[in-house]
XYZ file of C-alpha atoms in Angstrom:
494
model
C 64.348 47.249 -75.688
C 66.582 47.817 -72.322
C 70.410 48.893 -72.924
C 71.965 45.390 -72.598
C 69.729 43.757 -75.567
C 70.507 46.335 -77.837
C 74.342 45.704 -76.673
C 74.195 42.130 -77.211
C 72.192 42.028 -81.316
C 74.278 45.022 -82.003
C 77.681 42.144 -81.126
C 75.541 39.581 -82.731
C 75.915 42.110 -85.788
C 79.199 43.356 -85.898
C 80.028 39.548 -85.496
C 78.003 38.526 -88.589
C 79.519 41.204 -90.604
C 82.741 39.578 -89.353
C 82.472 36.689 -90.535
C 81.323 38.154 -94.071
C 84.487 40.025 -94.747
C 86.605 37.171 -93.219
C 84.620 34.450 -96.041
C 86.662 35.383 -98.716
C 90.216 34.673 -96.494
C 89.010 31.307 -95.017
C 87.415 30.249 -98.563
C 90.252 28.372 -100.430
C 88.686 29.464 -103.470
C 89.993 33.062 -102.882
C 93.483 32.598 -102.148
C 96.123 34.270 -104.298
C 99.200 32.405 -105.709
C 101.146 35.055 -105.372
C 100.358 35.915 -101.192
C 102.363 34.069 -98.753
C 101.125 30.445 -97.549
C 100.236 30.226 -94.123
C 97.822 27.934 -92.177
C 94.126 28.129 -92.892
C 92.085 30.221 -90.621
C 88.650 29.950 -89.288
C 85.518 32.240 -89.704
C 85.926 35.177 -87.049
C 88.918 33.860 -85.123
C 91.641 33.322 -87.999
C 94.166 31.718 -86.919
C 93.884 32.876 -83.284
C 93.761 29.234 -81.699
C 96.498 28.127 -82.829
C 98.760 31.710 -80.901
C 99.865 31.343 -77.226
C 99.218 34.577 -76.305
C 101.328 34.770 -73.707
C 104.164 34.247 -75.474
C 103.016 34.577 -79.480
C 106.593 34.759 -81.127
C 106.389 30.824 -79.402
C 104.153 30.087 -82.228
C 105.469 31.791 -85.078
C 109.238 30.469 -84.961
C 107.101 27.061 -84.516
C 104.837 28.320 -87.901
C 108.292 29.515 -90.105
C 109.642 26.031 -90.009
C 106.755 24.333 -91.184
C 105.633 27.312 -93.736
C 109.402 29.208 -94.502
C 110.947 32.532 -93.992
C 107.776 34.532 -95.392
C 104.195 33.225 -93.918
C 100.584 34.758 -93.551
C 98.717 34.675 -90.825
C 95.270 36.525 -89.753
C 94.278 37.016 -86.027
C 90.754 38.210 -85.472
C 89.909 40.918 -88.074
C 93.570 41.284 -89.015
C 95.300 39.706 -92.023
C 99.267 40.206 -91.967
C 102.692 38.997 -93.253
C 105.599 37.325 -90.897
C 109.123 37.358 -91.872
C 111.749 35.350 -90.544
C 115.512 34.786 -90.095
C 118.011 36.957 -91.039
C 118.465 37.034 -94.165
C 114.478 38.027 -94.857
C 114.191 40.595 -91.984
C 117.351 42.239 -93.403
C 115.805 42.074 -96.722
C 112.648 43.761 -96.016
C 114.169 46.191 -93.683
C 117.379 47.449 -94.678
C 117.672 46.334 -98.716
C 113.847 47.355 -99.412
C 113.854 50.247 -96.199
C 111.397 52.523 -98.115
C 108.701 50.168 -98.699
C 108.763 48.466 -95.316
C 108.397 52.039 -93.714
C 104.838 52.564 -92.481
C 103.624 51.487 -89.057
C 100.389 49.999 -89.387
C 96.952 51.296 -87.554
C 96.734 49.152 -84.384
C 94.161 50.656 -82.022
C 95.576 50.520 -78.622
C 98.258 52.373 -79.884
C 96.032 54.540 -81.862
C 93.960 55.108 -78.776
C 96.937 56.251 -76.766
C 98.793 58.151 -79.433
C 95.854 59.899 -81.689
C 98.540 59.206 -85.173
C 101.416 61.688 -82.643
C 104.310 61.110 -81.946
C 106.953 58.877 -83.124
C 107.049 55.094 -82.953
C 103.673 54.936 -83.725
C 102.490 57.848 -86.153
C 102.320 58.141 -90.168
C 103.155 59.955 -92.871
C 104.783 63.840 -92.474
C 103.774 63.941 -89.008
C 106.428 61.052 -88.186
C 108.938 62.326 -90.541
C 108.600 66.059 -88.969
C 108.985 64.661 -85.411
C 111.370 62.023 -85.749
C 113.685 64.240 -86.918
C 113.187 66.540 -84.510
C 113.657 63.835 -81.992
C 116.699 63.240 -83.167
C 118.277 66.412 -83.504
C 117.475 67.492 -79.889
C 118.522 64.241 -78.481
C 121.903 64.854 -80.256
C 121.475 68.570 -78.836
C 121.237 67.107 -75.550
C 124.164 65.364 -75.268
C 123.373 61.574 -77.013
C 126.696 60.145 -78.237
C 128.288 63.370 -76.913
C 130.525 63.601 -73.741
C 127.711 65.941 -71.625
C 125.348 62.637 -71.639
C 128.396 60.694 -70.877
C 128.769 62.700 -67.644
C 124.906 62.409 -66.667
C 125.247 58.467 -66.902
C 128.565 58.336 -64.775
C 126.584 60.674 -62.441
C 123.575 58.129 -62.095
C 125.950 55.576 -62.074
C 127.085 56.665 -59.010
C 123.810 57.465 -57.339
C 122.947 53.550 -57.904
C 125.809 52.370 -56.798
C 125.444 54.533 -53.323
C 121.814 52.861 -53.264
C 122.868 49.280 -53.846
C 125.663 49.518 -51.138
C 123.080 50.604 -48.649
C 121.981 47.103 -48.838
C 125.152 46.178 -47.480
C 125.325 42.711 -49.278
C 121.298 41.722 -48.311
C 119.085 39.831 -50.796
C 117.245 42.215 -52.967
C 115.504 42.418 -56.737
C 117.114 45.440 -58.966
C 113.837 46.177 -60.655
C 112.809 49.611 -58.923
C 116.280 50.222 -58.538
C 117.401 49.848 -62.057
C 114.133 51.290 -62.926
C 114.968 54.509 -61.162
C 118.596 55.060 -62.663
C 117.563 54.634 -66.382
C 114.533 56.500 -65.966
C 116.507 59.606 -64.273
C 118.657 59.989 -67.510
C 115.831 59.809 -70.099
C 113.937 62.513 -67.649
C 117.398 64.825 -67.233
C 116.673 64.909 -71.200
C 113.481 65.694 -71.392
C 113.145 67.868 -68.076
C 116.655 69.059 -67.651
C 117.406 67.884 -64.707
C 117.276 64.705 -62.496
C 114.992 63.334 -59.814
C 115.624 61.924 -56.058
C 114.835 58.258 -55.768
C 113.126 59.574 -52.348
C 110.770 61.631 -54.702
C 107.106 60.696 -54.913
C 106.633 61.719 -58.512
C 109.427 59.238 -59.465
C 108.044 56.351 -57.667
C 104.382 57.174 -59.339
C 105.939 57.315 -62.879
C 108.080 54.359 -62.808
C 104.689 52.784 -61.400
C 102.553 53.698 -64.395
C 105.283 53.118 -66.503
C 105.921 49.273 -65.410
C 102.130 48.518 -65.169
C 101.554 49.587 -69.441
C 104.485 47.804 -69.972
C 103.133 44.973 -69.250
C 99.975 45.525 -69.773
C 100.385 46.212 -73.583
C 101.502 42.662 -73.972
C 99.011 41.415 -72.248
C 96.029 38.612 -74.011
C 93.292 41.473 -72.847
C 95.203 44.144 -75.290
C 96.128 41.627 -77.686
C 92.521 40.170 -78.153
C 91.082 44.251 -78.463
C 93.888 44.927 -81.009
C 92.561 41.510 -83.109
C 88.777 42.555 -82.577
C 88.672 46.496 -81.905
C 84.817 45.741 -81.247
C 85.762 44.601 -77.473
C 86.568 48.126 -76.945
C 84.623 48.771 -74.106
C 85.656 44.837 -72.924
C 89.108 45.180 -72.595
C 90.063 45.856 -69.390
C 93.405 45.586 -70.596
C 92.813 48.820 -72.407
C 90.987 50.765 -69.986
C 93.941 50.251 -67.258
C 96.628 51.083 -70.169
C 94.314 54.645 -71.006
C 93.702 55.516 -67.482
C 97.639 54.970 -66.870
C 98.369 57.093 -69.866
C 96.207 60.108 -68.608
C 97.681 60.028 -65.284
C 100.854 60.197 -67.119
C 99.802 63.006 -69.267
C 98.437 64.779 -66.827
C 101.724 65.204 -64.980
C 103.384 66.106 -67.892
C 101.026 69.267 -68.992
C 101.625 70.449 -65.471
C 105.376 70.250 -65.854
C 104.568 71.971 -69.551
C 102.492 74.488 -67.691
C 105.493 75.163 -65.194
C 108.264 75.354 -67.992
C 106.166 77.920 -70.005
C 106.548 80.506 -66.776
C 110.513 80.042 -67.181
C 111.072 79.513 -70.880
C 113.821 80.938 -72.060
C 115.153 80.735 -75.885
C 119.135 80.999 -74.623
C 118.704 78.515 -71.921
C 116.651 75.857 -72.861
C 116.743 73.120 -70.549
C 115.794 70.310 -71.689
C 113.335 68.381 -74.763
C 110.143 69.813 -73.394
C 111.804 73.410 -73.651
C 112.630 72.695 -76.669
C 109.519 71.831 -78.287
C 107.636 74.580 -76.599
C 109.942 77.339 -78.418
C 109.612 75.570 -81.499
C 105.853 75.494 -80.787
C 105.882 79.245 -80.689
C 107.654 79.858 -83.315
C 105.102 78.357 -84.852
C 101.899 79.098 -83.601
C 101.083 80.974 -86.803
C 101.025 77.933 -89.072
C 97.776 76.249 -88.771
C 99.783 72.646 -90.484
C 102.238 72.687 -87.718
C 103.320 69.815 -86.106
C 104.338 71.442 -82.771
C 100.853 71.255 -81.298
C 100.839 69.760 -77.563
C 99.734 66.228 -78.744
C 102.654 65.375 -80.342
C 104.560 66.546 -77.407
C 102.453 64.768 -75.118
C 103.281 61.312 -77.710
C 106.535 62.259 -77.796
C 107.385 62.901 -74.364
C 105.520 59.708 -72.854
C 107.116 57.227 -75.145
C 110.731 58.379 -74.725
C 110.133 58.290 -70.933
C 108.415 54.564 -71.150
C 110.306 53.272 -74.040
C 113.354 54.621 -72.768
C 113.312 53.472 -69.537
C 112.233 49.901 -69.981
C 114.205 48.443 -72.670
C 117.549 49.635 -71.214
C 116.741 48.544 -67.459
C 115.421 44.941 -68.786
C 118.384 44.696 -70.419
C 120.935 45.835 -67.488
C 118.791 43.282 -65.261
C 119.255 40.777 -67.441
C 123.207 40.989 -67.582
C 123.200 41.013 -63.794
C 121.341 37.982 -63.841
C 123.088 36.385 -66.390
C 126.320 36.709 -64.264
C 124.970 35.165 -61.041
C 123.798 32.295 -63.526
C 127.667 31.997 -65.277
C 130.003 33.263 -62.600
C 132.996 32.167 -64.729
C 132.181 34.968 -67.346
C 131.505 36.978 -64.162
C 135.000 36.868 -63.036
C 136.140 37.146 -66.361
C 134.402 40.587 -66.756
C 135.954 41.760 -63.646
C 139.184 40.476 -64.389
C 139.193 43.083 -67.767
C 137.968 45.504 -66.228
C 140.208 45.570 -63.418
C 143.017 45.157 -66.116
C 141.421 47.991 -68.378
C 139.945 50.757 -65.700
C 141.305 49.359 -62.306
C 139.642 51.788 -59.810
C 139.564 54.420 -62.204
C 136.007 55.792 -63.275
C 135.142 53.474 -66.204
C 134.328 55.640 -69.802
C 132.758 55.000 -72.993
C 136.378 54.955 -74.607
C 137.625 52.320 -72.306
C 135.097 49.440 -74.522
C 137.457 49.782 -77.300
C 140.214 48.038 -74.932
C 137.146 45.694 -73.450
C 136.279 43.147 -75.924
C 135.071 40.787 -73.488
C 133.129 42.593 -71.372
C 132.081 44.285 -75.095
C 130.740 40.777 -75.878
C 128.809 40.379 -72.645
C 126.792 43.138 -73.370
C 125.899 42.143 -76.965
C 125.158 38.779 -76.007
C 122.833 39.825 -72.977
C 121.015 41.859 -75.570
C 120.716 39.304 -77.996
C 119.962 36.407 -75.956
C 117.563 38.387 -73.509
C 115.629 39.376 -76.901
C 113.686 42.241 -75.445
C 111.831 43.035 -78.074
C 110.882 39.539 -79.813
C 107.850 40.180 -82.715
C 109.854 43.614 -83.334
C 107.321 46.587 -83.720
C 104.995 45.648 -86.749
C 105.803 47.579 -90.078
C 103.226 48.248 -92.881
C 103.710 48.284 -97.120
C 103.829 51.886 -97.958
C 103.402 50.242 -101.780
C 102.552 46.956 -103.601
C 105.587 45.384 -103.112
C 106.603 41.974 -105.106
C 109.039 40.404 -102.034
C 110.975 37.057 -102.141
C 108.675 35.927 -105.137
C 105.231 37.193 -103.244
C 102.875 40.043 -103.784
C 102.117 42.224 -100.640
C 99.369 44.879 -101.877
C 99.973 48.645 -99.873
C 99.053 48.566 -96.351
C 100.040 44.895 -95.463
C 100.583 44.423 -91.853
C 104.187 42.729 -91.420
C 105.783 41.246 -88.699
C 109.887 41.148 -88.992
C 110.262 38.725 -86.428
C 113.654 39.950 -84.532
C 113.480 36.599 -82.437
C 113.991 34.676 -85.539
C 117.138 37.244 -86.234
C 118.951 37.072 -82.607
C 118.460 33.084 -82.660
C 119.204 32.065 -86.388
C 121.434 29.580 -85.974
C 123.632 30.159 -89.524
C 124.389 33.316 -87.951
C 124.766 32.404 -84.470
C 126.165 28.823 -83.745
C 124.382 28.051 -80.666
C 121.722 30.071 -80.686
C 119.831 29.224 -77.411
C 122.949 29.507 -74.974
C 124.294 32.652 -73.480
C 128.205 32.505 -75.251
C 129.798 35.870 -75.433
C 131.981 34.107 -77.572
C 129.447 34.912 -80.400
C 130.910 37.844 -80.606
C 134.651 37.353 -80.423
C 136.842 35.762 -83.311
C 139.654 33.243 -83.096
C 142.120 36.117 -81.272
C 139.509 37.070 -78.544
C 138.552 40.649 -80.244
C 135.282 41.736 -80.790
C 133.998 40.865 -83.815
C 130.480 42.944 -84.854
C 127.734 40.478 -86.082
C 125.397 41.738 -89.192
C 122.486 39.376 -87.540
C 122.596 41.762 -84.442
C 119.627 44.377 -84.185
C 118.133 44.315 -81.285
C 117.125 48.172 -81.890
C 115.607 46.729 -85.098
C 117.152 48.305 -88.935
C 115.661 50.499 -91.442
C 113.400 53.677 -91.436
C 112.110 52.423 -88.083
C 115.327 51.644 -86.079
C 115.298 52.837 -82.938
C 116.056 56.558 -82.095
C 117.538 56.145 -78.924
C 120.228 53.558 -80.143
C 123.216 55.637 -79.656
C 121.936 56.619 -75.783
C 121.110 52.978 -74.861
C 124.505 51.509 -76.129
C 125.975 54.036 -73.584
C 123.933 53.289 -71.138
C 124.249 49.703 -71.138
C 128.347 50.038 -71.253
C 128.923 52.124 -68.475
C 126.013 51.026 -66.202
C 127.394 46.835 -66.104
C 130.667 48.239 -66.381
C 130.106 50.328 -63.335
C 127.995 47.735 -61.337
C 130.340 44.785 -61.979
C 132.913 46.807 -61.020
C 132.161 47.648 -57.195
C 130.335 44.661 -56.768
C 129.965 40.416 -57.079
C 126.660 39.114 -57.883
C 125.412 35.782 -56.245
C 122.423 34.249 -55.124
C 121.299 34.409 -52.084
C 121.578 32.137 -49.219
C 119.575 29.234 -49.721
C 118.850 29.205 -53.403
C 120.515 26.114 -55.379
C 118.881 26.200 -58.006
C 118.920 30.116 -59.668
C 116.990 30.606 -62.588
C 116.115 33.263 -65.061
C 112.349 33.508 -65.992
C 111.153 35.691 -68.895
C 108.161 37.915 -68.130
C 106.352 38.870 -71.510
C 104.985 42.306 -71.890
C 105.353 44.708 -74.653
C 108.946 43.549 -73.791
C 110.178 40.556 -72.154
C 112.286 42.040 -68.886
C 113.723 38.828 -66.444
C 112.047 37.471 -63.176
C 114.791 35.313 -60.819
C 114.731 35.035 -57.247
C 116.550 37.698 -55.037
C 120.280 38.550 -55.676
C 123.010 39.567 -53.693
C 125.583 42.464 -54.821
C 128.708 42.375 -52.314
C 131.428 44.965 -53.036
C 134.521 43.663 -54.201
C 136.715 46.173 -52.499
């Protein structure tokens, strides 16, 4: 028997055995009272026919009005839980934190992380490096004035590079790209890279291409039936991007390890390495190099992404609603003038305050949320979810539920501003998703996104250019959903 008929029975196989363990979901003699409805599935498949793919959270806020705020679903070989609206998702996530804590196995994440890391590890090993993250990010300067001065600094060095256009039709992608990726590589190297630089134009490259990638139909389908492993090509791209990432990160640990020095440490890498010896002794310690090598490539990636999607976004949203444009600038040149703008200057910027949080909701970078898992039988809104259920907390169903949000599917910054015109904070708003799992770069990117559309719609106007009448904002789905719109043009203001 050659190579490719043994491939094909042994598919044939893992197919049958498939359909075995998926009998007793589809049979409606084995349903439990006490699991949440959802449509029937078929043999194999589930319910994966009935999922756009491209754009699955489509589907679901579709499947929560006909089933409720609590559903089940199984695609492929996996059986899981969706919660929406607010009221649910805040349930699950803040009131019951503890048992909504896990992060389910989901192998293309498994294949790039190994269980390291933080977003997407388990147990102690997430517990010991999370809070490590966190420390050393507050070490480094997040929420403090030193980080404050880094932004302001890349601030600048955008603003330099968008003025070189001199007013000319451009996208902000790579530029955006390059500015929020310089401040979450000043924290983990230390220090800050030329746009002109090679290495920086390679990163952001690998960086944008997973991005997308891991939200891709190829990914999704290996994730639903980890059989296609060698299929996907999906996956393979996403692996071989990951190594070439990797790979330029051991060389910078290689480099930092001739230079380390406990009084001087430099930046995150620095730190885990001295931490790392410190331990080497301790054969259960969690400062081995894969964890820094998780560690480091999802703070640069998720880092880098989510807050340049979201400063794109609230250009683009201003050359789509030029009266809040020129309301912006008209606070801001009552509040900062030509002064440098600050993080304390938002207190006395409502408006501009609201922009933000309405880019961030509407834009809704991060849609299906990332999945959580039981870490116990749970008994939930009146259902039974057994340890280990795979949940979804659907944040689009949170940033769009209209009794917290009165027109939901419009950008109105007045969503977040009461009667008087002050800002008024919204529960419904978590965009950096609540409980055990909320984001660990919240603090950073709330900085970020202040002072970076604060600083940009300061120097400059945003318009279309020449020619287009009809300017529209596309959403691009990936792992996050970052904005596609025809060419811009940024002409300073003074």
């Amino acid at each position: 028997m050659d190579y490719t008929s043994l491939f094909i029975y042994t598919l044939l196989l893992l197919v049958l055995l498939n359909i075995i363990r998926s009998w007793k979901w589809w049979s409606p003699d084995s349903s439990s009272e006490t699991f949440p409805p959802g449509p029937r599935g078929l043999p194999v498949i589930g319910n994966l026919h009935m999922i756009n793919l491209k754009r699955p959270t489509e589907t679901l806020m579709k499947l929560s009005k006909q089933y409720g705020p609590i559903f089940s679903l199984r695609m492929g070989s996996v059986k899981m839980v969706v919660l929406s609206g607010y009221d649910t998702v805040k349930s699950a996530l803040v009131d019951h934190a503890d048992e909504f804590a896990e992060r389910p196995h989901i192998p293309m994440f498994e294949d790039i992380n190994q269980g390291y890391g933080v977003p997407f590890s388990h147990g102690d090993n997430w517990k010991a490096m999370r809070r490590f993250t966190l420390t050393k990010l507050r070490d480094f300067g997040m929420g403090k004035r030193t980080i404050e001065a880094r932004i302001i600094e890349e601030c600048g060095f955008l603003t330099k590079l968008i003025e070189s256009l001199e007013g000319k039709p451009t996208d902000l992608t790579e530029k955006t790209n390059f500015a929020i990726g310089n401040i979450v590589i000043s924290i983990i190297f230390g220090q800050r890279f030329d746009y002109q630089y090679p290495a920086l134009h390679r990163l952001m490259g690998l960086m944008h291409e997973n991005m997308r990638l891991l939200g891709s139909p190829s990914v999704a389908m290996y994730n639903y039936f980890p059989v296609l492993h060698y299929l996907s090509s999906g996956r393979r791209k996403v692996m071989k991007n990951i190594e070439d990432l990797q790979n330029f990160f051991k060389t910078e640990f290689v480099d930092r390890l001739k230079q380390l020095d406990r009084d001087d440490q430099r930046g995150f890498i620095d730190a885990f390495l001295i931490k790392q010896q410190e331990e080497c002794n301790d054969p259960n310690t969690y400062f081995h190099e894969m964890n820094l090598l998780s560690t480091v490539t999802t703070l640069f990636m998720a880092g880098t992404d989510t807050t340049s999607s979201t400063v794109r976004w609230a250009i683009l949203f201003m050359v789509q609603h030029p009266d809040v444009q020129r309301r912006v600038h008209k606070e801001i040149d009552r509040v900062i003038g030509l002064a440098q703008p600050r993080i304390d200057h938002r207190k006395n910027m409502p408006y501009t305050n609201a922009v933000i949080h309405e880019t961030q909701r509407t834009a809704n970078i991060v849609p299906m949320n990332l999945p959580r898992e039981t870490t116990k039988d749970v008994y939930f809104m009146g259902y039974h979810l057994p340890k280990g259920t795979y949940v979804i907390p659907l944040l689009e169903s949170v940033l769009y539920d209209d009794t917290q949000f009165q027109h939901p599917e419009s950008f109105r910054p007045e969503h977040f501003l009461d009667s008087n015109g002050a800002f008024m904070r919204k529960a419904a708003f978590m965009p950096f998703s609540a409980g055990r799992r909320v984001c660990a770069g919240e603090t950073l990117a709330k900085m970020e996104l202040f002072l970076f559309i604060t600083s940009l719609l300061q120097k400059f106007t945003f318009h279309p250019a020449p020619g287009v009448t009809d300017f529209k904002v596309k959403p691009v789905t990936g792992l996050t959903i970052s904005p596609a719109a025809p060419k811009i043009c940024c002409v300073r203001r003074f």
